[in-house]
Short mmCIF file of N, CA and C in Angstrom, two decimals:
data_model
loop_
_atom_site.label_atom_id
_atom_site.label_comp_id
_atom_site.label_asym_id
_atom_site.label_seq_id
_atom_site.Cartn_x
_atom_site.Cartn_y
_atom_site.Cartn_z
N SER A 225 -19.85 -17.28 -12.40
CA SER A 225 -18.87 -16.45 -13.11
C SER A 225 -19.77 -14.97 -13.60
N ALA A 226 -19.28 -13.88 -13.21
CA ALA A 226 -20.09 -12.68 -13.58
C ALA A 226 -19.54 -12.21 -14.88
N ARG A 227 -20.54 -11.90 -15.70
CA ARG A 227 -20.13 -11.57 -17.18
C ARG A 227 -20.23 -9.91 -17.23
N VAL A 228 -19.25 -9.11 -17.62
CA VAL A 228 -18.86 -7.77 -17.73
C VAL A 228 -19.44 -7.36 -19.03
N SER A 229 -20.48 -6.58 -19.23
CA SER A 229 -20.83 -6.15 -20.46
C SER A 229 -20.82 -4.53 -20.43
N SER A 230 -19.88 -3.70 -21.52
CA SER A 230 -20.30 -2.45 -21.29
C SER A 230 -20.34 -1.98 -22.72
N GLY A 231 -21.50 -2.42 -23.52
CA GLY A 231 -21.50 -2.05 -24.67
C GLY A 231 -20.87 -2.90 -25.82
N PRO A 232 -20.98 -2.75 -27.14
CA PRO A 232 -20.64 -3.94 -28.19
C PRO A 232 -19.10 -4.07 -28.22
N TRP A 233 -18.50 -3.04 -27.80
CA TRP A 233 -16.88 -3.02 -27.92
C TRP A 233 -16.02 -3.51 -26.56
N LEU A 234 -17.00 -3.68 -25.63
CA LEU A 234 -16.27 -4.40 -24.36
C LEU A 234 -17.22 -5.57 -23.77
N SER A 235 -16.47 -6.62 -23.77
CA SER A 235 -17.27 -7.75 -23.14
C SER A 235 -16.12 -8.59 -22.44
N LEU A 236 -16.21 -8.89 -21.29
CA LEU A 236 -15.51 -9.16 -20.51
C LEU A 236 -16.03 -10.15 -19.62
N SER A 237 -15.16 -11.34 -19.02
CA SER A 237 -15.82 -12.37 -18.01
C SER A 237 -14.86 -12.41 -17.00
N PHE A 238 -15.08 -12.14 -15.75
CA PHE A 238 -14.36 -12.59 -14.71
C PHE A 238 -15.17 -13.51 -13.64
N PRO A 239 -14.45 -14.58 -13.27
CA PRO A 239 -15.32 -15.36 -12.38
C PRO A 239 -15.22 -14.81 -11.02
N PHE A 240 -14.73 -13.92 -10.77
CA PHE A 240 -14.57 -13.25 -9.39
C PHE A 240 -14.92 -11.76 -9.13
N ALA A 241 -15.56 -11.49 -10.36
CA ALA A 241 -16.05 -10.27 -10.09
C ALA A 241 -17.24 -9.67 -11.15
N GLN A 242 -17.63 -8.33 -11.05
CA GLN A 242 -18.67 -8.05 -11.86
C GLN A 242 -18.56 -6.59 -12.17
N LEU A 243 -18.86 -6.14 -13.10
CA LEU A 243 -18.59 -4.65 -13.51
C LEU A 243 -19.78 -3.98 -12.69
N THR A 244 -19.72 -2.76 -12.22
CA THR A 244 -20.56 -2.12 -11.75
C THR A 244 -20.49 -0.64 -12.11
N ARG A 245 -21.46 -0.37 -12.69
CA ARG A 245 -21.53 1.47 -13.38
C ARG A 245 -21.85 2.31 -11.73
N VAL A 246 -20.70 3.10 -11.65
CA VAL A 246 -20.83 4.00 -10.40
C VAL A 246 -21.37 5.39 -10.70
N ASP A 247 -22.40 5.90 -10.14
CA ASP A 247 -22.52 7.20 -10.32
C ASP A 247 -21.53 8.13 -9.24
N LEU A 248 -20.63 8.56 -9.83
CA LEU A 248 -19.70 9.41 -9.25
C LEU A 248 -19.93 10.45 -8.39
N SER A 249 -21.22 10.82 -8.55
CA SER A 249 -21.96 11.81 -7.72
C SER A 249 -22.64 11.30 -6.70
N SER A 250 -22.72 10.17 -6.63
CA SER A 250 -23.45 9.50 -5.21
C SER A 250 -22.21 9.09 -4.42
N GLU A 251 -22.78 9.07 -2.99
CA GLU A 251 -21.88 8.65 -2.12
C GLU A 251 -22.61 7.43 -1.25
N ARG A 252 -23.46 6.49 -2.04
CA ARG A 252 -24.13 5.71 -1.32
C ARG A 252 -23.08 4.44 -0.69
N PHE A 253 -22.01 4.56 -1.14
CA PHE A 253 -21.11 3.49 -0.43
C PHE A 253 -20.68 3.60 0.64
N ALA A 254 -20.57 5.04 1.11
CA ALA A 254 -20.18 5.54 2.17
C ALA A 254 -21.29 5.21 3.36
N HIS A 255 -22.63 5.28 2.82
CA HIS A 255 -23.81 4.95 3.86
C HIS A 255 -23.75 3.79 4.38
N GLU A 256 -23.39 2.77 3.21
CA GLU A 256 -23.27 1.50 3.37
C GLU A 256 -22.07 0.93 4.38
N PHE A 257 -21.06 1.54 4.23
CA PHE A 257 -19.83 1.67 5.20
C PHE A 257 -20.10 1.80 6.62
N ILE A 258 -20.73 3.08 6.71
CA ILE A 258 -21.01 3.60 8.36
C ILE A 258 -22.08 2.65 8.92
N ASN A 259 -23.12 1.87 8.22
CA ASN A 259 -23.84 1.00 8.75
C ASN A 259 -23.32 -0.20 8.54
N SER A 260 -22.39 -0.59 8.31
CA SER A 260 -21.67 -1.95 8.44
C SER A 260 -20.79 -2.34 9.59
N SER A 261 -20.58 -3.29 9.97
CA SER A 261 -19.75 -3.64 11.18
C SER A 261 -18.35 -3.90 10.68
N LYS A 262 -17.88 -3.93 9.23
CA LYS A 262 -16.64 -3.94 8.92
C LYS A 262 -15.76 -2.45 9.01
N ASN A 263 -14.58 -2.67 9.47
CA ASN A 263 -13.86 -1.42 9.48
C ASN A 263 -12.59 -1.52 8.65
N PHE A 264 -12.67 -0.86 7.67
CA PHE A 264 -11.59 -1.37 6.57
C PHE A 264 -10.25 0.12 6.92
N GLU A 265 -9.19 -0.21 7.02
CA GLU A 265 -8.19 0.93 7.50
C GLU A 265 -7.50 1.19 6.15
N ILE A 266 -7.87 1.01 5.09
CA ILE A 266 -6.94 1.03 3.99
C ILE A 266 -8.07 1.97 2.78
N MET A 267 -7.17 2.61 1.88
CA MET A 267 -7.79 3.27 0.93
C MET A 267 -7.60 2.60 -0.40
N PHE A 268 -6.32 2.49 -0.92
CA PHE A 268 -5.69 1.76 -1.88
C PHE A 268 -4.59 0.78 -1.56
N SER A 269 -5.00 -0.26 -1.54
CA SER A 269 -4.11 -1.47 -1.32
C SER A 269 -3.22 -1.88 -2.30
N THR A 270 -3.78 -1.79 -3.49
CA THR A 270 -2.81 -2.34 -4.86
C THR A 270 -3.30 -1.31 -5.82
N THR A 271 -2.14 -0.80 -6.44
CA THR A 271 -2.32 0.14 -7.47
C THR A 271 -1.45 -0.27 -8.69
N LEU A 272 -2.00 -0.85 -9.89
CA LEU A 272 -1.13 -1.16 -10.83
C LEU A 272 -1.36 -0.46 -12.31
N ILE A 273 -0.37 -0.28 -12.77
CA ILE A 273 -0.19 0.33 -14.07
C ILE A 273 0.25 -0.58 -15.30
N SER A 274 -0.51 -0.76 -16.12
CA SER A 274 -0.27 -1.61 -17.40
C SER A 274 -0.40 -1.05 -18.63
N ARG A 275 0.53 -1.58 -19.61
CA ARG A 275 0.28 -1.23 -21.03
C ARG A 275 -1.00 -1.78 -21.72
N LEU A 276 -1.62 -1.04 -22.18
CA LEU A 276 -2.92 -1.67 -22.77
C LEU A 276 -2.80 -2.43 -23.88
N SER A 277 -1.68 -2.51 -24.83
CA SER A 277 -1.57 -3.14 -26.04
C SER A 277 -0.99 -4.81 -25.57
N ASP A 278 -0.70 -5.10 -24.69
CA ASP A 278 -0.33 -6.32 -24.39
C ASP A 278 -0.57 -6.56 -22.80
N GLY A 279 -0.88 -5.68 -22.09
CA GLY A 279 -1.20 -6.11 -20.45
C GLY A 279 -0.09 -6.04 -19.41
N LEU A 280 1.23 -5.63 -20.29
CA LEU A 280 2.61 -5.70 -19.40
C LEU A 280 2.47 -4.82 -18.13
N GLU A 281 2.75 -5.18 -17.13
CA GLU A 281 2.71 -4.48 -16.10
C GLU A 281 4.05 -3.47 -15.97
N LEU A 282 3.79 -2.10 -15.93
CA LEU A 282 4.86 -1.21 -15.76
C LEU A 282 5.05 -0.93 -14.71
N CYS A 283 4.31 -0.69 -13.69
CA CYS A 283 4.52 -0.38 -12.15
C CYS A 283 3.35 -0.87 -11.50
N GLU A 284 4.05 -1.16 -9.99
CA GLU A 284 2.85 -1.73 -9.22
C GLU A 284 3.11 -1.31 -7.87
N SER A 285 2.32 -0.90 -7.05
CA SER A 285 2.39 -0.11 -5.74
C SER A 285 1.50 -1.02 -4.91
N LEU A 286 1.98 -1.59 -3.62
CA LEU A 286 1.37 -2.40 -2.77
C LEU A 286 1.38 -1.69 -1.18
N ASP A 287 0.32 -1.57 -0.53
CA ASP A 287 0.35 -1.19 0.64
C ASP A 287 0.35 -2.61 1.37
N THR A 288 1.40 -3.26 1.68
CA THR A 288 1.34 -4.49 2.53
C THR A 288 0.86 -4.56 4.09
N GLU A 289 0.87 -3.36 4.64
CA GLU A 289 0.69 -3.06 5.74
C GLU A 289 -0.93 -3.13 6.08
N ALA A 290 -1.61 -2.77 4.88
CA ALA A 290 -3.12 -2.77 5.06
C ALA A 290 -4.02 -3.86 4.85
N ALA A 291 -3.47 -4.87 4.36
CA ALA A 291 -4.12 -6.03 3.72
C ALA A 291 -3.48 -7.35 4.49
N ARG A 292 -3.95 -8.33 4.67
CA ARG A 292 -3.42 -9.61 5.11
C ARG A 292 -2.86 -10.22 3.60
N GLU A 293 -1.62 -10.66 3.91
CA GLU A 293 -0.72 -11.16 2.70
C GLU A 293 -1.87 -11.98 1.48
N THR A 294 -2.32 -13.27 2.28
CA THR A 294 -3.19 -14.03 1.32
C THR A 294 -4.30 -13.31 0.68
N GLU A 295 -4.96 -12.30 1.09
CA GLU A 295 -5.89 -11.55 0.53
C GLU A 295 -5.36 -10.62 -0.62
N LEU A 296 -4.24 -10.19 0.01
CA LEU A 296 -3.59 -9.31 -1.04
C LEU A 296 -3.19 -9.95 -2.34
N GLN A 297 -2.51 -11.07 -2.19
CA GLN A 297 -2.07 -12.10 -3.27
C GLN A 297 -3.32 -12.31 -4.27
N GLU A 298 -4.66 -12.66 -3.65
CA GLU A 298 -5.98 -12.94 -4.42
C GLU A 298 -6.15 -11.79 -5.22
N TYR A 299 -6.20 -10.59 -4.63
CA TYR A 299 -6.55 -9.39 -5.40
C TYR A 299 -5.41 -9.00 -6.56
N LYS A 300 -4.14 -9.02 -5.87
CA LYS A 300 -3.27 -8.64 -6.93
C LYS A 300 -3.26 -9.57 -8.15
N SER A 301 -3.53 -10.94 -8.11
CA SER A 301 -3.79 -11.85 -9.13
C SER A 301 -5.01 -11.32 -10.05
N GLN A 302 -6.11 -10.92 -9.28
CA GLN A 302 -7.19 -10.39 -10.02
C GLN A 302 -7.02 -9.23 -10.73
N ALA A 303 -6.43 -8.33 -10.09
CA ALA A 303 -6.22 -6.88 -10.79
C ALA A 303 -5.14 -7.43 -12.30
N LYS A 304 -4.14 -8.17 -12.17
CA LYS A 304 -3.53 -8.56 -13.43
C LYS A 304 -4.54 -9.21 -14.45
N LYS A 305 -5.29 -9.97 -14.00
CA LYS A 305 -6.27 -10.75 -15.03
C LYS A 305 -7.21 -9.52 -15.48
N ILE A 306 -7.58 -8.59 -14.79
CA ILE A 306 -8.54 -7.57 -15.21
C ILE A 306 -7.78 -6.73 -16.24
N THR A 307 -6.40 -6.24 -16.19
CA THR A 307 -5.67 -5.65 -17.22
C THR A 307 -5.57 -6.21 -18.54
N LYS A 308 -5.03 -7.39 -18.08
CA LYS A 308 -4.85 -8.48 -19.46
C LYS A 308 -6.25 -8.81 -20.14
N GLN A 309 -7.29 -8.82 -19.48
CA GLN A 309 -8.68 -8.86 -20.43
C GLN A 309 -8.83 -7.75 -20.75
N LEU A 310 -8.52 -6.39 -20.45
CA LEU A 310 -8.70 -4.91 -20.95
C LEU A 310 -7.61 -4.76 -22.15
N ALA A 311 -6.82 -5.47 -22.00
CA ALA A 311 -5.66 -5.51 -23.22
C ALA A 311 -6.13 -6.27 -24.25
N LYS A 312 -6.74 -7.45 -24.11
CA LYS A 312 -7.20 -8.24 -25.19
C LYS A 312 -8.64 -7.67 -25.67
N LYS A 313 -9.21 -7.35 -25.27
CA LYS A 313 -10.63 -6.99 -25.46
C LYS A 313 -10.78 -5.47 -25.96
N GLY A 314 -9.82 -4.63 -25.31
CA GLY A 314 -10.00 -3.41 -25.46
C GLY A 314 -11.16 -2.60 -24.61
N SER A 315 -11.12 -1.37 -24.75
CA SER A 315 -12.21 -0.60 -23.75
C SER A 315 -12.06 0.94 -24.21
N HIS A 316 -13.27 1.65 -24.55
CA HIS A 316 -13.26 2.98 -24.68
C HIS A 316 -13.50 3.67 -23.46
N GLU A 317 -14.16 3.08 -22.60
CA GLU A 317 -14.55 3.72 -21.64
C GLU A 317 -13.26 4.18 -20.80
N LYS A 318 -13.39 5.50 -20.45
CA LYS A 318 -12.23 5.70 -19.45
C LYS A 318 -12.26 5.44 -18.28
N MET A 319 -13.43 5.39 -17.32
CA MET A 319 -13.62 4.80 -16.02
C MET A 319 -14.55 3.68 -16.03
N LEU A 320 -13.94 2.53 -15.28
CA LEU A 320 -14.71 1.56 -15.16
C LEU A 320 -14.38 1.38 -13.62
N THR A 321 -15.60 0.72 -12.95
CA THR A 321 -15.49 0.20 -11.60
C THR A 321 -16.04 -1.32 -11.69
N ILE A 322 -14.97 -2.37 -11.14
CA ILE A 322 -15.53 -3.72 -11.09
C ILE A 322 -15.50 -4.03 -9.63
N GLU A 323 -16.74 -4.74 -9.43
CA GLU A 323 -17.10 -5.34 -7.98
C GLU A 323 -15.96 -6.60 -7.80
N SER A 324 -15.51 -6.67 -6.55
CA SER A 324 -14.82 -8.10 -6.35
C SER A 324 -15.10 -8.15 -4.81
N GLY A 325 -16.00 -8.82 -4.38
CA GLY A 325 -16.17 -9.25 -2.86
C GLY A 325 -16.18 -8.12 -2.05
N ASP A 326 -15.61 -7.74 -1.03
CA ASP A 326 -15.74 -6.44 -0.32
C ASP A 326 -15.10 -5.05 -0.79
N PHE A 327 -14.49 -5.10 -2.01
CA PHE A 327 -13.61 -4.18 -2.75
C PHE A 327 -14.36 -3.92 -4.13
N PHE A 328 -13.79 -2.88 -4.47
CA PHE A 328 -13.83 -2.26 -6.07
C PHE A 328 -12.47 -2.14 -6.53
N PHE A 329 -12.42 -2.72 -7.99
CA PHE A 329 -11.37 -2.14 -8.36
C PHE A 329 -11.97 -0.84 -9.32
N HIS A 330 -10.92 0.06 -9.38
CA HIS A 330 -11.41 1.18 -10.01
C HIS A 330 -10.29 1.54 -11.16
N VAL A 331 -10.78 1.61 -12.43
CA VAL A 331 -9.92 1.78 -13.62
C VAL A 331 -9.97 2.84 -14.35
N LEU A 332 -8.95 3.42 -14.59
CA LEU A 332 -8.82 4.34 -15.46
C LEU A 332 -8.16 4.06 -16.73
N ASN A 333 -8.53 3.99 -18.06
CA ASN A 333 -8.23 3.49 -19.22
C ASN A 333 -7.69 4.74 -19.97
N ASP A 334 -6.32 5.04 -20.24
CA ASP A 334 -5.78 6.04 -20.93
C ASP A 334 -5.62 5.54 -22.45
N SER A 335 -6.50 5.37 -23.24
CA SER A 335 -6.45 4.64 -24.52
C SER A 335 -5.12 5.71 -25.55
N ALA A 336 -5.30 6.75 -25.37
CA ALA A 336 -4.44 7.94 -26.33
C ALA A 336 -2.86 7.48 -25.98
N ARG A 337 -2.86 7.27 -24.66
CA ARG A 337 -1.20 6.82 -24.55
C ARG A 337 -1.12 5.27 -24.30
N GLY A 338 -2.24 4.56 -24.37
CA GLY A 338 -2.00 3.09 -24.21
C GLY A 338 -1.49 2.40 -22.69
N VAL A 339 -2.32 3.27 -21.97
CA VAL A 339 -1.68 2.75 -20.34
C VAL A 339 -3.08 2.68 -19.75
N CYS A 340 -3.14 1.58 -18.67
CA CYS A 340 -4.48 1.33 -17.77
C CYS A 340 -4.02 1.63 -16.46
N TYR A 341 -4.44 2.35 -15.69
CA TYR A 341 -4.08 2.53 -14.41
C TYR A 341 -5.52 1.84 -13.28
N LEU A 342 -5.16 1.02 -12.82
CA LEU A 342 -6.09 0.16 -11.44
C LEU A 342 -5.67 0.49 -9.96
N THR A 343 -6.85 0.49 -9.35
CA THR A 343 -6.68 0.46 -8.11
C THR A 343 -7.72 -0.24 -7.17
N LEU A 344 -7.32 -0.90 -6.12
CA LEU A 344 -8.27 -1.41 -5.45
C LEU A 344 -8.58 -0.88 -4.14
N CYS A 345 -9.86 -0.45 -3.55
CA CYS A 345 -10.30 0.10 -2.70
C CYS A 345 -11.41 -0.50 -1.95
N PRO A 346 -11.52 -0.33 -0.83
CA PRO A 346 -12.78 -0.90 -0.11
C PRO A 346 -14.05 -0.33 -0.86
N ARG A 347 -15.14 -1.00 -0.54
CA ARG A 347 -16.52 -0.62 -1.23
C ARG A 347 -16.93 0.73 -0.47
N ALA A 348 -16.43 0.95 0.56
CA ALA A 348 -17.15 2.18 1.22
C ALA A 348 -16.25 3.28 0.75
N TYR A 349 -15.04 3.14 0.32
CA TYR A 349 -14.12 4.47 -0.11
C TYR A 349 -15.02 4.97 -1.46
N SER A 350 -14.85 6.30 -1.75
CA SER A 350 -15.51 7.13 -2.41
C SER A 350 -15.06 6.84 -3.63
N ALA A 351 -15.94 6.42 -4.79
CA ALA A 351 -15.54 6.22 -6.40
C ALA A 351 -14.89 7.27 -6.90
N ARG A 352 -15.65 8.59 -6.39
CA ARG A 352 -15.09 9.86 -7.03
C ARG A 352 -13.70 10.16 -6.53
N LEU A 353 -13.24 9.74 -5.06
CA LEU A 353 -11.92 10.04 -4.69
C LEU A 353 -11.01 8.97 -5.39
N ALA A 354 -11.39 7.85 -5.52
CA ALA A 354 -10.79 6.71 -6.27
C ALA A 354 -10.19 6.95 -7.52
N HIS A 355 -11.20 7.63 -8.14
CA HIS A 355 -10.76 8.03 -9.77
C HIS A 355 -10.12 9.43 -9.88
N ASN A 356 -10.17 10.12 -8.77
CA ASN A 356 -9.25 11.38 -8.99
C ASN A 356 -7.86 11.01 -8.32
N PHE A 357 -7.83 10.18 -7.32
CA PHE A 357 -6.46 9.37 -7.44
C PHE A 357 -5.94 9.13 -8.44
N LEU A 358 -6.51 8.11 -9.35
CA LEU A 358 -5.98 7.36 -10.50
C LEU A 358 -5.81 8.60 -11.63
N GLU A 359 -6.54 9.67 -11.75
CA GLU A 359 -6.08 10.61 -12.49
C GLU A 359 -4.78 11.26 -12.08
N ASP A 360 -4.50 11.53 -10.70
CA ASP A 360 -3.23 12.30 -10.31
C ASP A 360 -2.41 11.20 -10.88
N ILE A 361 -2.38 10.09 -10.55
CA ILE A 361 -1.47 8.96 -10.97
C ILE A 361 -1.28 9.14 -12.49
N GLN A 362 -2.17 9.22 -13.21
CA GLN A 362 -1.90 9.27 -14.65
C GLN A 362 -1.41 10.73 -15.36
N LYS A 363 -1.61 11.67 -14.74
CA LYS A 363 -1.10 13.01 -15.12
C LYS A 363 0.35 12.63 -14.81
N GLU A 364 0.83 12.44 -13.90
CA GLU A 364 2.25 12.42 -13.41
C GLU A 364 2.94 11.46 -14.39
N PHE A 365 2.50 10.01 -14.38
CA PHE A 365 3.06 9.10 -15.04
C PHE A 365 3.08 9.71 -16.39
N SER A 366 2.19 9.92 -17.18
CA SER A 366 1.95 10.58 -18.36
C SER A 366 3.38 11.55 -18.66
N ASN A 367 3.30 12.50 -17.77
CA ASN A 367 4.40 13.42 -17.94
C ASN A 367 5.59 12.87 -17.59
N LEU A 368 6.04 11.96 -16.99
CA LEU A 368 7.60 11.24 -17.00
C LEU A 368 7.70 10.22 -17.82
N TYR A 369 6.79 9.57 -18.55
CA TYR A 369 7.13 8.20 -19.04
C TYR A 369 6.34 7.88 -20.32
N SER A 370 5.44 8.95 -20.77
CA SER A 370 4.64 8.85 -21.76
C SER A 370 5.59 8.22 -23.30
N GLU A 371 6.63 8.85 -23.22
CA GLU A 371 7.55 8.46 -24.57
C GLU A 371 8.11 6.87 -24.38
N GLU A 372 8.19 6.48 -23.14
CA GLU A 372 8.75 5.36 -23.11
C GLU A 372 8.12 4.27 -22.74
N VAL A 373 6.84 4.35 -22.90
CA VAL A 373 5.84 2.84 -22.63
C VAL A 373 6.01 2.15 -23.79
N ASP A 374 5.99 2.57 -24.77
CA ASP A 374 5.95 1.46 -26.07
C ASP A 374 7.30 0.84 -26.10
N ARG A 375 8.50 1.58 -25.52
CA ARG A 375 9.76 0.78 -25.48
C ARG A 375 9.78 -0.10 -24.52
N ALA A 376 9.04 -0.15 -23.07
CA ALA A 376 8.88 -0.98 -22.14
C ALA A 376 9.31 -2.61 -22.79
N GLU A 377 10.32 -3.43 -22.41
CA GLU A 377 10.25 -4.65 -22.77
C GLU A 377 10.06 -5.71 -21.44
N ARG A 378 10.30 -5.10 -20.22
CA ARG A 378 10.41 -6.02 -19.17
C ARG A 378 9.24 -5.64 -18.10
N PRO A 379 8.62 -6.33 -17.31
CA PRO A 379 7.58 -6.07 -16.36
C PRO A 379 8.27 -5.08 -15.04
N TYR A 380 7.42 -4.25 -15.06
CA TYR A 380 7.85 -3.36 -13.67
C TYR A 380 8.97 -2.43 -14.25
N ALA A 381 9.16 -1.88 -15.64
CA ALA A 381 10.23 -1.44 -15.93
C ALA A 381 10.25 0.11 -15.21
N PHE A 382 9.04 0.68 -14.73
CA PHE A 382 8.75 1.82 -14.27
C PHE A 382 8.63 1.61 -12.41
N ILE A 383 9.31 0.88 -11.92
CA ILE A 383 8.96 0.52 -10.45
C ILE A 383 9.19 1.75 -9.55
N LYS A 384 10.35 2.59 -10.03
CA LYS A 384 10.38 3.88 -9.38
C LYS A 384 9.63 4.67 -9.26
N PHE A 385 8.55 4.66 -10.02
CA PHE A 385 7.37 5.38 -10.01
C PHE A 385 6.45 5.12 -8.76
N ASP A 386 6.68 3.72 -8.21
CA ASP A 386 5.87 3.57 -6.95
C ASP A 386 6.20 4.76 -5.81
N THR A 387 7.22 5.43 -5.83
CA THR A 387 7.48 6.34 -4.52
C THR A 387 6.42 7.56 -4.90
N PHE A 388 6.16 7.79 -6.23
CA PHE A 388 5.15 8.83 -6.29
C PHE A 388 3.85 8.27 -6.00
N ILE A 389 3.38 7.10 -6.37
CA ILE A 389 2.19 6.41 -6.15
C ILE A 389 1.89 6.39 -4.55
N GLN A 390 2.87 6.10 -3.71
CA GLN A 390 2.94 5.99 -2.26
C GLN A 390 2.71 7.26 -1.75
N LYS A 391 3.47 8.31 -1.97
CA LYS A 391 3.21 9.72 -1.65
C LYS A 391 1.80 10.37 -1.95
N THR A 392 1.05 9.87 -3.13
CA THR A 392 -0.07 10.46 -3.49
C THR A 392 -0.99 9.69 -2.68
N ARG A 393 -0.86 8.32 -2.65
CA ARG A 393 -1.87 7.47 -1.60
C ARG A 393 -1.94 8.13 -0.14
N HIS A 394 -0.78 8.26 0.48
CA HIS A 394 -0.94 8.95 1.68
C HIS A 394 -1.39 10.37 1.76
N ALA A 395 -1.59 11.07 0.61
CA ALA A 395 -2.09 12.36 0.62
C ALA A 395 -3.55 12.43 0.18
N SER A 396 -3.88 11.38 -0.21
CA SER A 396 -5.29 11.39 -0.59
C SER A 396 -6.09 10.96 0.56
#
């Protein structure tokens, strides 16, 4: 069980992952990827948007062609656990990166609007590009739904936003 600690206000524990502080100006993960025998064909296999106050999933986008179904379900479950833990403990850090096996969960916390954006990428994918992707998602989601987030009562209330995530995923 890895313990995640990011200051006195954030202390999370995930049995499957550990927090990794990523230097966004570094491309060391790309070098590791080039020297590795693994070949990942995906960039963002799962993207999840959740409300920070209670962890309610607002939207989810899955690239089911990119990953095997069993692995995808495992990572999807981990993503939900991460967002629920962030909702319980709170986080003042805007960007987080959490390591899980051959992948990283990149997280953008928009605490001002009470929304958490999370995406799963292979380790080799640039953290800077992943965070840029999340910022693009955050800007559009905020423009469209910021007034409605607090009123959402059911999971995936904004599932139609998946179309924008898919378009942005393919453009990145």
